[in-house]
XYZ file of C-alpha atoms in Angstrom:
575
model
C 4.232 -41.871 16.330
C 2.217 -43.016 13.360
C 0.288 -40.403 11.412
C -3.687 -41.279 11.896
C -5.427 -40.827 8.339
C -7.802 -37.993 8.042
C -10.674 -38.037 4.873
C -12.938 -34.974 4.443
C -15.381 -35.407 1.656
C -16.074 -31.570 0.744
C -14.085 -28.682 -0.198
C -16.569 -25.875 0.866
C -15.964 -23.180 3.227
C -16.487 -25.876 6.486
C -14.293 -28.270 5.128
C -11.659 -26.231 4.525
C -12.172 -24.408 7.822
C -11.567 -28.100 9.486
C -8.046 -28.350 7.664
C -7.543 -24.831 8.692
C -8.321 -26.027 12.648
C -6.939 -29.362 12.497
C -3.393 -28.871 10.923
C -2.806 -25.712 13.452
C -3.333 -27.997 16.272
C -1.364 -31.216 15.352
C 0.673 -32.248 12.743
C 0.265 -36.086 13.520
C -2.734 -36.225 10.979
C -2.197 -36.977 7.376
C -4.354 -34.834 5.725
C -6.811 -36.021 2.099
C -9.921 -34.081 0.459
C -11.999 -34.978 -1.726
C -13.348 -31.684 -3.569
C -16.323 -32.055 -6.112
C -15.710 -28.522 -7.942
C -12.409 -28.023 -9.929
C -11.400 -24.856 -8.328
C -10.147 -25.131 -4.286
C -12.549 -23.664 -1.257
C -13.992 -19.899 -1.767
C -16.299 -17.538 0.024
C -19.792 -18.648 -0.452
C -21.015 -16.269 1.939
C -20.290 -13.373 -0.577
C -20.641 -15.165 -3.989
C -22.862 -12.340 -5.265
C -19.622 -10.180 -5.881
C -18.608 -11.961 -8.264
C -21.309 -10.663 -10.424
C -19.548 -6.827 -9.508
C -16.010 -7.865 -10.907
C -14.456 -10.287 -8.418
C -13.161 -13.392 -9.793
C -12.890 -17.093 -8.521
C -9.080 -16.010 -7.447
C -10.352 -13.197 -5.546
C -13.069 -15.681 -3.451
C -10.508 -18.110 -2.562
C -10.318 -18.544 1.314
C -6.567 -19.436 0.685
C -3.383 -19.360 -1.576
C -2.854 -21.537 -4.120
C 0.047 -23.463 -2.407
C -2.042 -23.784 0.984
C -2.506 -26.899 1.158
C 0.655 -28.205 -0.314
C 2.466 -26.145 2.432
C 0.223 -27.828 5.409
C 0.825 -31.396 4.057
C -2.752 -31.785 2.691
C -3.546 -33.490 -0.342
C -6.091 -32.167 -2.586
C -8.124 -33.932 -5.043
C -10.337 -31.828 -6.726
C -12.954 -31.763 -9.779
C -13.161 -35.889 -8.056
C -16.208 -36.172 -5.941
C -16.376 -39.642 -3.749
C -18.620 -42.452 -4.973
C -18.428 -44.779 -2.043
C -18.061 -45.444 1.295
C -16.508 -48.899 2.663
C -16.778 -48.586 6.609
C -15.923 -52.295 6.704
C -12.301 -51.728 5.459
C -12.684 -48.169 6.164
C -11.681 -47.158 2.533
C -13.688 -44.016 0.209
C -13.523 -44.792 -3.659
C -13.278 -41.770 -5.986
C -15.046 -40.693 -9.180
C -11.495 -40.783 -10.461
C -10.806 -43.974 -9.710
C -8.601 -43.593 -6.139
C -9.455 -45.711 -3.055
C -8.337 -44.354 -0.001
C -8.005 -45.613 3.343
C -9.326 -43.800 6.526
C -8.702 -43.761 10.681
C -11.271 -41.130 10.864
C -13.738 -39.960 7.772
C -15.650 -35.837 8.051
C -18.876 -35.416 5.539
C -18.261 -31.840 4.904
C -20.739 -32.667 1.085
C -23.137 -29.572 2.406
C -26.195 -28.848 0.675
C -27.918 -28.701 -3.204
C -30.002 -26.388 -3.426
C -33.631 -27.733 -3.129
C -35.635 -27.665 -7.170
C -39.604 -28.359 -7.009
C -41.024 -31.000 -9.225
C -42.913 -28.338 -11.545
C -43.485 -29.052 -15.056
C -40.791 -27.388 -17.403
C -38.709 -26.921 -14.662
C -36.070 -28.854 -16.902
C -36.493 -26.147 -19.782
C -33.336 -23.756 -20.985
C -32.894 -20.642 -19.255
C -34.141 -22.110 -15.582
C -31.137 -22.287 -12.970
C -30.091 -22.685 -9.344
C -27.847 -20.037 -7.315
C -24.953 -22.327 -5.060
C -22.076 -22.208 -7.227
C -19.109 -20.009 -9.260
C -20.211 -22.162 -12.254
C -23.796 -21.795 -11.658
C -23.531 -17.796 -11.612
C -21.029 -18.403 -14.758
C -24.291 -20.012 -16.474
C -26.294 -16.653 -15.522
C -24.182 -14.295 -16.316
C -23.424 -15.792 -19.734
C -27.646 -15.889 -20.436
C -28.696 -12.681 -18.650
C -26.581 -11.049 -21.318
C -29.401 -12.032 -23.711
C -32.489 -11.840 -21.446
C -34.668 -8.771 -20.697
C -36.996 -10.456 -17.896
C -35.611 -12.514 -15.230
C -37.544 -13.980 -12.306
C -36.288 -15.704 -9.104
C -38.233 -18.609 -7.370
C -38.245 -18.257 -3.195
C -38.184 -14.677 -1.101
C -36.271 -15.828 1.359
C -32.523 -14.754 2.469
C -31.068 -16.496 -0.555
C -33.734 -15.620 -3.075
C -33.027 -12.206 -2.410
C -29.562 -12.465 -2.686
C -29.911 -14.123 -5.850
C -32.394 -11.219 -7.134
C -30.210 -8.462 -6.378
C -28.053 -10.952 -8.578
C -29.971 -10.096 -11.450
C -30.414 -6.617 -10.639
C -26.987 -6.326 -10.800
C -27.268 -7.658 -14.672
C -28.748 -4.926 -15.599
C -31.996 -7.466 -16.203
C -34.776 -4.430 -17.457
C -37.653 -6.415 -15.288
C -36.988 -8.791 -11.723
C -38.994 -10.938 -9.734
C -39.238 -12.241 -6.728
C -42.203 -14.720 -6.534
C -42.701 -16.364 -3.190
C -45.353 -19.370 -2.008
C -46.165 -17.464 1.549
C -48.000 -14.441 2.264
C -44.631 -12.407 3.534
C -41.152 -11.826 2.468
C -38.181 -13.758 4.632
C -41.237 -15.479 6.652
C -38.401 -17.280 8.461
C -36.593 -14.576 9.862
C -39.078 -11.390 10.231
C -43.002 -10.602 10.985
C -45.486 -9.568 8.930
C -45.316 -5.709 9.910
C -41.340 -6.302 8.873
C -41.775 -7.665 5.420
C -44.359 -5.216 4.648
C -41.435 -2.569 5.104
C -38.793 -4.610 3.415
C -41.186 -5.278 0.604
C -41.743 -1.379 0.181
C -38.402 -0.882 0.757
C -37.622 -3.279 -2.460
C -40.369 -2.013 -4.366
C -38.652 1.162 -4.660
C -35.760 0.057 -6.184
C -37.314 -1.508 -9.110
C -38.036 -4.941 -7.716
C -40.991 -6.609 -8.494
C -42.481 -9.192 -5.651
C -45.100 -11.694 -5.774
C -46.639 -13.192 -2.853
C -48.808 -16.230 -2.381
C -47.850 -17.299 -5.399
C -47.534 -21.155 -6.486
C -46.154 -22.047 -9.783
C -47.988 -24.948 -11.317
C -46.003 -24.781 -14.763
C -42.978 -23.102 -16.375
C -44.006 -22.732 -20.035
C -41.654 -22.330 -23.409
C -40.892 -24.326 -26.873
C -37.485 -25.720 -24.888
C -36.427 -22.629 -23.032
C -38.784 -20.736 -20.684
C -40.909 -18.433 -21.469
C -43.626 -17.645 -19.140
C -44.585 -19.091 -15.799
C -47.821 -19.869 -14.609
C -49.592 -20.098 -11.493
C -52.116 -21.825 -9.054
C -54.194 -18.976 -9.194
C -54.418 -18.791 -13.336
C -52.261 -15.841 -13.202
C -49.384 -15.696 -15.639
C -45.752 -13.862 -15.539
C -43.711 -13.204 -18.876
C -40.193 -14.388 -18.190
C -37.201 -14.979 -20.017
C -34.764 -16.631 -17.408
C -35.855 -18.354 -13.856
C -33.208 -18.368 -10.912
C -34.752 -21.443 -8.320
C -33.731 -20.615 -4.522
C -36.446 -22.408 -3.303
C -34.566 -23.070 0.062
C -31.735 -26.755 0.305
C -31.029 -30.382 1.109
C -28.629 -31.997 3.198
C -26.108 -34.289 0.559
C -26.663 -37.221 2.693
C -26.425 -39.276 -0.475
C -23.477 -41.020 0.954
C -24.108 -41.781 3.969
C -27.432 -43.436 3.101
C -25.495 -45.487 0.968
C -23.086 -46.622 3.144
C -25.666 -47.072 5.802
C -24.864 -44.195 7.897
C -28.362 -43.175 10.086
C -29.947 -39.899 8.377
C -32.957 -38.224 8.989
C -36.652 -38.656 7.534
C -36.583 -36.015 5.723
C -32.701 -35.531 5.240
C -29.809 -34.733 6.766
C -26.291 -36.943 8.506
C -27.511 -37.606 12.413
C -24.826 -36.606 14.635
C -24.278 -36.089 18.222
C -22.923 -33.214 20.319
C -19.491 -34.197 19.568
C -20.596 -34.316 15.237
C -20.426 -38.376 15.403
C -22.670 -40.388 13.156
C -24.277 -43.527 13.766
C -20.427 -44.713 12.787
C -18.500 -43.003 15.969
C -14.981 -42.820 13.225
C -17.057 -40.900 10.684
C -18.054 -37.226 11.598
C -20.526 -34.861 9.772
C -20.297 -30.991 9.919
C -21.829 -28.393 8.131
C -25.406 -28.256 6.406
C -25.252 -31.748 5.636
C -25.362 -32.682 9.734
C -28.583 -33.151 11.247
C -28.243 -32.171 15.301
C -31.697 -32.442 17.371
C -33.351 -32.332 14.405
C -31.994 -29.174 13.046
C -30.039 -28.224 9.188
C -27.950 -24.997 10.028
C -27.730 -23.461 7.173
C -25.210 -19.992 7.930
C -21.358 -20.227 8.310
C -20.887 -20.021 12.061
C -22.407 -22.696 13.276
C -20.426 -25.173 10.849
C -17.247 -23.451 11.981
C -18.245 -24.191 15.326
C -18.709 -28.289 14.218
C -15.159 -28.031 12.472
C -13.606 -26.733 15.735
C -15.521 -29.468 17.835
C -14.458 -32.224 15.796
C -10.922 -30.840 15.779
C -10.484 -30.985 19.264
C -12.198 -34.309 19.560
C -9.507 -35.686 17.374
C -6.572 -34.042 18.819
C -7.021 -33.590 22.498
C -9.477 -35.748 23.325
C -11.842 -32.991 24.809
C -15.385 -33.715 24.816
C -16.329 -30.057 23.959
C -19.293 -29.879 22.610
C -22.289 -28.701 20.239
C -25.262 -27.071 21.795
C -26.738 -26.175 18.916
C -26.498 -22.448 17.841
C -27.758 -18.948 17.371
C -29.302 -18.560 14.015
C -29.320 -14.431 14.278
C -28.845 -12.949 10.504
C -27.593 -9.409 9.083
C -27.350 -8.569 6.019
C -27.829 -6.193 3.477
C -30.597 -6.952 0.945
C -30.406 -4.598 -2.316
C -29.359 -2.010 -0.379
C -31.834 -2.186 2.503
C -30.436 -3.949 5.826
C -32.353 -6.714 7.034
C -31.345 -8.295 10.735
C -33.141 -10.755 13.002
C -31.372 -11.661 16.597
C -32.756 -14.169 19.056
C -36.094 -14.704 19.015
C -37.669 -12.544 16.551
C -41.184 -14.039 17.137
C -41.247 -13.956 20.925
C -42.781 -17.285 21.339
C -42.044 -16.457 25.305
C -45.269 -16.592 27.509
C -44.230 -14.092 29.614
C -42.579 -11.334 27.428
C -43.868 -7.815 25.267
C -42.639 -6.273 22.619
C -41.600 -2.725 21.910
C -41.862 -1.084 18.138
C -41.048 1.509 16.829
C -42.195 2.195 12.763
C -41.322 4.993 10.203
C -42.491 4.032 6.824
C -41.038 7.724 5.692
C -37.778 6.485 6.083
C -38.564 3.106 5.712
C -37.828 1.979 9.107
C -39.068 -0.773 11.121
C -37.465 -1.615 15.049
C -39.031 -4.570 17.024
C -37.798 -6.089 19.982
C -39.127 -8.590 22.563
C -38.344 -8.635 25.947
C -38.888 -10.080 29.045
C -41.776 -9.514 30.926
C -39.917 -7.844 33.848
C -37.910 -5.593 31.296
C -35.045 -6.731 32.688
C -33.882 -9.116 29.740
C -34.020 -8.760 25.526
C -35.025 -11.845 24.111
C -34.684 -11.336 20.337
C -36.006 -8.498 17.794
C -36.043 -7.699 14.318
C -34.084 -4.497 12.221
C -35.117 -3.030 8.801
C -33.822 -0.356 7.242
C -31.490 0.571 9.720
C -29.662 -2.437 11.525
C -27.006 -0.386 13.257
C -27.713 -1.669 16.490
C -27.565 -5.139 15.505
C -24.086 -6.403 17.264
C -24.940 -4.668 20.086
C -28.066 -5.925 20.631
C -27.088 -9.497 19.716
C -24.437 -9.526 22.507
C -27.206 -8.309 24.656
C -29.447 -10.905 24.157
C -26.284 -13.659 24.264
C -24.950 -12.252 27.538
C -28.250 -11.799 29.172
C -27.261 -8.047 30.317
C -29.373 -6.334 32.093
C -31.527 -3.514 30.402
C -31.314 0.119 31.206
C -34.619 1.117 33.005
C -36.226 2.576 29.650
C -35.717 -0.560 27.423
C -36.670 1.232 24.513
C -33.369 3.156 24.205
C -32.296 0.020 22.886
C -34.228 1.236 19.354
C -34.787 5.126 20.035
C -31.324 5.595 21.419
C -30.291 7.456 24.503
C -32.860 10.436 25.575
C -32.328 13.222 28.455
C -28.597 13.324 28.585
C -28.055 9.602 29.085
C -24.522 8.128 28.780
C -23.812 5.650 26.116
C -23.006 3.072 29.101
C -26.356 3.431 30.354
C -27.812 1.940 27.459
C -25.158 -0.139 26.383
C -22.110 -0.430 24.574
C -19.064 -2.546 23.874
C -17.291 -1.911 26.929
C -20.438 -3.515 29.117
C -19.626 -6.701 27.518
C -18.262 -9.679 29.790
C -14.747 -10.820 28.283
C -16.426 -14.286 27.428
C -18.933 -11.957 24.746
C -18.327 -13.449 21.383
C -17.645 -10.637 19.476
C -17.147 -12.680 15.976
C -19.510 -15.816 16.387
C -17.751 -16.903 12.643
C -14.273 -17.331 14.345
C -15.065 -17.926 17.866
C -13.754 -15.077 18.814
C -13.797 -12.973 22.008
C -13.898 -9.639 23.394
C -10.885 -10.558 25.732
C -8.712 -12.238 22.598
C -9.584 -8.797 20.401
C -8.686 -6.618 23.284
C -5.601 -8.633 23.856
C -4.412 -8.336 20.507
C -4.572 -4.697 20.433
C -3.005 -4.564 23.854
C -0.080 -7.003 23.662
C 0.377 -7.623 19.998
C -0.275 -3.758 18.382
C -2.649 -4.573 16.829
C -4.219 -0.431 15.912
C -6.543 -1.099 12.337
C -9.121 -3.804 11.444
C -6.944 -4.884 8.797
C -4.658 -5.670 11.358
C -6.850 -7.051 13.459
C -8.510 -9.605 11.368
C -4.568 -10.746 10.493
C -4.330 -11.050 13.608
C -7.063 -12.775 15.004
C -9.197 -13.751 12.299
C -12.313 -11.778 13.283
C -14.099 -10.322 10.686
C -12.785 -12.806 8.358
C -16.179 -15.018 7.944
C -19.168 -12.880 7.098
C -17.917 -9.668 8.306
C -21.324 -8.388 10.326
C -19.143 -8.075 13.596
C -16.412 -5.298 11.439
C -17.861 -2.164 13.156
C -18.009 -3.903 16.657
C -14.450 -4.940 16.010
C -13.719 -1.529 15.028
C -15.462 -0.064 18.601
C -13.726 -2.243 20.753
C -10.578 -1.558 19.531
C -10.432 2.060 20.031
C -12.115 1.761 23.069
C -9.254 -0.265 24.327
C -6.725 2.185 22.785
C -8.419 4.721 24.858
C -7.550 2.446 27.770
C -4.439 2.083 27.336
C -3.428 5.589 26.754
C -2.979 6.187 22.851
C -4.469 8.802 20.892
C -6.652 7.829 18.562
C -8.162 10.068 15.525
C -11.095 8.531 13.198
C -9.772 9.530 9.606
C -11.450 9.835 6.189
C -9.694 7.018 5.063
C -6.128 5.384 3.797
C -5.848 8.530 1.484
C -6.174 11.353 3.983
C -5.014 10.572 7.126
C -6.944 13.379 8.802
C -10.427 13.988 10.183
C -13.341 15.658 7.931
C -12.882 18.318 9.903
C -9.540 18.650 9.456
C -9.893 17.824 6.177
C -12.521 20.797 5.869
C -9.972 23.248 7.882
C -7.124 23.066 5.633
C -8.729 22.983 2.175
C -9.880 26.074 3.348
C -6.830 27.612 4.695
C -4.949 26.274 1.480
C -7.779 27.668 -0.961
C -7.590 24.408 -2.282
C -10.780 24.391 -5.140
C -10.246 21.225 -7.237
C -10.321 17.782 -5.684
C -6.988 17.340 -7.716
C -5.491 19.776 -5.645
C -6.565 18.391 -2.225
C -4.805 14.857 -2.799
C -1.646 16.284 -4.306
C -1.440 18.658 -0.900
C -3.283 16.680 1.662
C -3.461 13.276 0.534
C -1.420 10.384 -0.976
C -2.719 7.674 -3.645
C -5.364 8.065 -5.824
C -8.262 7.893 -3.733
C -11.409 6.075 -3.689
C -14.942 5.496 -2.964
C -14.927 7.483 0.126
C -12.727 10.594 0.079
C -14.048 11.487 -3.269
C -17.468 12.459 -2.668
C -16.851 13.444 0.811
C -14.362 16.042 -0.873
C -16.361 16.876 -3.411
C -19.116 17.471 -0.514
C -16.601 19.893 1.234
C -15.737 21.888 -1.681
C -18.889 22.395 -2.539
C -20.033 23.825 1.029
C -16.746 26.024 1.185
C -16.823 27.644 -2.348
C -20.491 27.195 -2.971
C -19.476 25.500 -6.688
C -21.463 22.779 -8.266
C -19.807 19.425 -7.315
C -20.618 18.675 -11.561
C -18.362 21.279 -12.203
C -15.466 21.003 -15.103
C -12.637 20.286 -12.801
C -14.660 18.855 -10.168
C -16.985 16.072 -11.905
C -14.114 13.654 -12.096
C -14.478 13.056 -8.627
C -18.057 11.884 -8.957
C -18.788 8.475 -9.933
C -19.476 8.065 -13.361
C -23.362 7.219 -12.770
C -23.255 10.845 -10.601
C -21.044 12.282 -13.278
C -22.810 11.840 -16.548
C -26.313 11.710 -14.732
C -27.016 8.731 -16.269
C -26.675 5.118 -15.595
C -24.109 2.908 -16.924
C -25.344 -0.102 -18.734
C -23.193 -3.494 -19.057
C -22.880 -2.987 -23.007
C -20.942 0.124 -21.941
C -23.785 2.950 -22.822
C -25.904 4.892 -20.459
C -29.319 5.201 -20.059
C -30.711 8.709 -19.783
C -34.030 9.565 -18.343
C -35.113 13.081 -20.127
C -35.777 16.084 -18.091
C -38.857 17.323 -19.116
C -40.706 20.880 -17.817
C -43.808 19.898 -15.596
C -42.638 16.290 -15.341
C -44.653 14.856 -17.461
C-alpha cells in the first residue's frame, strides 16, 4: 500500500506528541515537520528549570535519533512560509516545497506584547522560549530590578524566574484588581498575594502601564495612575495568540479575534488540514495547558488511522501548580456559576491557607473549588468532581479531612474511583491501565510506572495519585509494601531511627556507609541530620554533621550566583 504523506507545521510539545501517537499506530504514514526553533521538541511545561541548571538536552521530550529511528523527517531552525491547498504543497523558509495527503497546524501560540510606548526598548522581553530565557539570563546578570508584566499563571512563573536570578527587587504588576483572576476568587488571591509577599515579591494591582521609559534600554515604567516603578529589565506575560498566520493566508477560516476553527474531529474549514494545540479554536475556545492538545493529537491520530470518529468535547481546564513555593490549584468550577449550588470555606491566614469548594445544592455532588497553600487534595478532588461521586454526608471532610473516627473510604480515596477515572488527564491514562500495569506487567515504583505507561510523564500533578494507586493495588494483590526514605536507604524513618540508634551511629557519614548506599541526596540528608539530632541531642551545624546541610543551611547564609553569600548580621535586640 502507498504511504499517505503526513505535514505537521510545529515542533512543540503537541506536535511532537502527534508523531509520538501516529507512528505507534501505523507505519503507512510518511512522516515531515517543519520545526521553527533549531533545537528538536522540549518540555515547555517546566521551562523554568532551566534557570536551576537544566539544559536544552535535559528538556528534550526525546533522544536525539528519535525521529530518525521512527522514519520522520525533521526540518528544523525552517519555519513554513506558505500554504498551497490547491496542489496541496507547504513551501519552506529554506527553500523546500513539500507535498501533502493530510497537513496538522501544530504553530501554537506567541506570546501576546501590548502596544505601549517603549515597549521596543533594550532590556524588555517575552517568556515562551529556551532562547528567550537565554536572553534573560544573559541580562539579569547585570540588572538589580526586574519587573514582570501580567499576574497570571505564566507571569508568575516567569517571576519566580527572576527570583531565581538572584534579581535584588521583583515585580509583578497586573491590570486587574486580583492575582490569577482567571483561575481563583478574590478571598484566594488575597492569600496567594500574602503568601508571595513574604517571600520577597513585590505585586502591583490595578495597574496599567501607559509608557516604558529609558535612553534605548528601559528604565522606569509608568502608569495610568501617574505612578512610577524604577526598573532595569521587563519580562511581558501579558497572556497569548493563536499563530493562525498561516492559515489566514492560505484562506483557512479563523476566528475574529484569532485562532484555526476546527471541529470535534480538529478539521479546518479544509477537511485534509487539521489544527491542534493553542493555535485551534473549538466552540470558541484557545486551550492553553498540555492535556487538552494531547487529547487533539490523539483524536486526529485515530481519525487518520482507523477511521474512528472519536471525538473532542472540549476539556477540563483544572490547574496545579506550585507558584514560588506556594501551591496554587483550581478544579472544575472554581466560581460556581451554578444556580443551585453553596460553597464551603475554610481560611487560615496563620498558615496561609485558603480551601473553597462549591457544591451542589443537595450536597450530593462537588462542582469545582479552589486550593492555596496546601493543594494536597487536589487529584482527589478533581476525580471527584470528573466522576460525579457521591459525597460523604459531611461534605466538608473533603477540606477538613476525616473527623470522629471516619475511614479514609468514607470520604474518599483512590480506590472509590470507577476504572474509567482518568488518573493522568496528560496521557489519557486510566485507573484500570495503571492498576494493570502493576498487576500484569510488575510494574512496583513510579519510575517504573511512568516507563511503563507514560503517566506522570506530561506535567506530573497526577505523581502522588499514581504513587497511591499503586500500592493500593500491591496491597491487593498480596505484596508487602514498605514506604522508604528514599533510593539511598531502603528502610523506613523509623527504621532508619531504630538502627542508628542501636548502631550508635553519630555522624551522617557513618549512617550511609552502614545503612545506606550512594551518596545521598536532597531527602535523606536532612531527614538524617533531623534524627541525629533528636537521638544525641547535637546541633545538626555541628563539625562532622554540617556537611549534610545544604550549603544555604550550612553557612547560614545565602548563596549568590557570583558564588558569595549574603549574610544578614545577628544583632542583640534585633534592631
Amino acid at each position: 500500500m502507498e504511504q499517505k504523506k503526513v505535514v505537521i507545521i510545529g515542533n512543540g510539545m503537541v506536535g511532537h506528541k502527534f508523531c509520538e501517537k501516529l507512528t505507534a499506530k501505523s507505519t503507512l504514514f510518511q512522516v515531515i515537520v517543519f520545526g521553527e526553533e533549531p533545537i528538536r521538541a522540549y518540555d515547555r511545561v517546566h521551562l523554568s528549570e532551566y534557570f536551576n541548571g537544566k539544559s536544552a538536552e535535559d528538556l528534550s521530550l526525546c533522544a536525539s535519533d528519535w525521529y530518525r529511528k521512527q522514519n520522520i523527517t525533521l526540518h528544523l531552525n525552517d519555519p513554513v512560509k506558505e500554504i498551497d491547498r490547491i496542489n496541496k504543497t507547504v513551501h519552506s523558509t529554506r527553500g523546500l516545497t513539500v507535498n501533502y495527503d493530510y497537513l496538522i497546524l501544530a504553530t501554537g501560540s506567541s506570546a501576546f506584547v501590548p502596544d505601549i510606548p517603549g515597549i521596543e526598548k533594550e532590556g524588555v522581553f517575552v517568556y515562551r522560549t529556551i532562547e528567550d530565557l537565554k536572553l534573560i539570563r544573559n541580562y539579569a546578570a547585570s540588572a538589580k530590578k526586574g519587573a514582570v508584566l501580567g499576574g497570571g499563571l505564566l507571569g508568575l512563573e516567569a517571576a519566580k524566574a527572576l527570583m531565581d536570578l538572584q534579581l535584588s527587587e521583583t515585580h509583578v504588576i497586573e491590570f486587574a484588581p486580583r492575582l490569577m483572576p482567571r483561575q481563583i476568587d478574590s478571598a484566594g488571591s488575597l492569600m496567594l498575594q500574602s503568601k508571595l509577599k513574604e517571600l520577597g515579591l513585590c505585586i502591583h494591582l490595578n495597574k496599567g502601564t501607559s509608557s516604558i521609559d529609558g535612553n534605548g534600554r528601559i528604565e522606569s515604567l509608568k502608569f495610568n495612575d501617574g505612578s512610577e516603578l524604577p526598573a532595569d529589565m521587563l519580562v511581558i506575560s501579558a497572556g497569548i495568540r493563536p499563530r493562525d498566520e498561516l492559515a489566514k493566508l492560505s484562506g483557512i477560516e479563523v476566528g475574529t479575534r484569532g485562532g484555526v476553527i476546527v471541529n470535534e474531529y480538529m478539521q479546518t474549514s479544509d477537511p485534509d488540514i487539521f489544527a491542534i494545540g493553542e493555535c485551534a479554536l473549538f466552540d470558541h475556545n484557545i486551550y492553553g495547558l498540555i492535556a487538552p492538545g494531547y487529547e487533539m493529537a490523539e483524536i486526529v491520530a485515530n481519525k487518520l488511522c482507523e477511521g474512528r470518529d472519536r471525538s473532542f468535547n472540549g476539556f477540563d481546564m483544572s490547574t496545579k501548580l506550585k507558584l514560588i513555593g506556594v501551591d496554587v490549584a483550581s478544579f472544575g468550577d472554581p466560581f460556581t456559576t451554578e444556580p443551585d449550588s453553596r460553597t464551603i470555606v475554610f481560611e487560615d491566614s496563620h498558615k496561609g491557607i485558603y480551601k473553597r469548594i462549591n457544591i451542589s445544592n443537595d450536597g450530593k455532588y462537588l462542582l469545582g473549588g479552589i486550593l492555596i497553600g496546601d493543594a494536597e487534595a487536589y487529584n482527589m478532588l478533581l476525580q471527584t468532581v470528573n466522576n460525579k461521586i457521591i459525597l460523604p454526608q459531611d461534605p466538608e471532610d473533603l477540606i477538613l479531612g476525616s473527623r470522629g473516627g471516619a475511614s479514609q473510604t468514607e470520604v474518599g480515596g483512590v480506590a472509590s474511583l470507577p476504572d474509567d477515572a482518568l488518573i493522568c488527564s496528560c496521557e489519557g491514562i486510566t485507573k484500570e491501565a495503571i492498576c494493570h500495569a502493576v498487576t500484569e506487567e510488575g510494574c512496583e515504583t513510579v519510575d517504573t510506572l511512568k516507563k511503563c505507561t507514560k503517566a506522570g510523564t506530561g506535567c506530573g500533578g497526577c505523581v502522588p495519585m499514581m504513587k497511591d494507586l499503586m500500592l493500593h493495588t500491591m496491597k491487593l494483590n498480596g505484596k508487602y509494601v514498605r514506604n522508604v526514605v528514599c533510593e539511598h536507604f531502603q528502610l523506613s524513618r523509623q527504621e532508619l531511627y531504630d538502627l542508628i540508634k542501636i548502631h550508635n551511629l553519630k555522624k551522617y557519614e557513618h549512617v550511609l556507609d552502614n545503612l545506606g548506599i550512594g551518596d545521598g541526596c536532597e531527602v535523606c540528608k536532612p531527614l538524617v541530620s533531623s534524627l541525629l539530632a533528636s537521638l544525641w541531642n547535637d546541633m545538626i551545624l555541628k563539625k562532622g554533621n554540617d556537611t549534610a546541610q545544604d550549603s544555604n543551611d550550612r553557612f547560614l547564609a545565602n548563596i549568590q550566583k557570583g558564588g558569595t553569600y549574603s549574610v544578614v548580621p545577628r544583632i542583640p535586640g534585633g534592631e
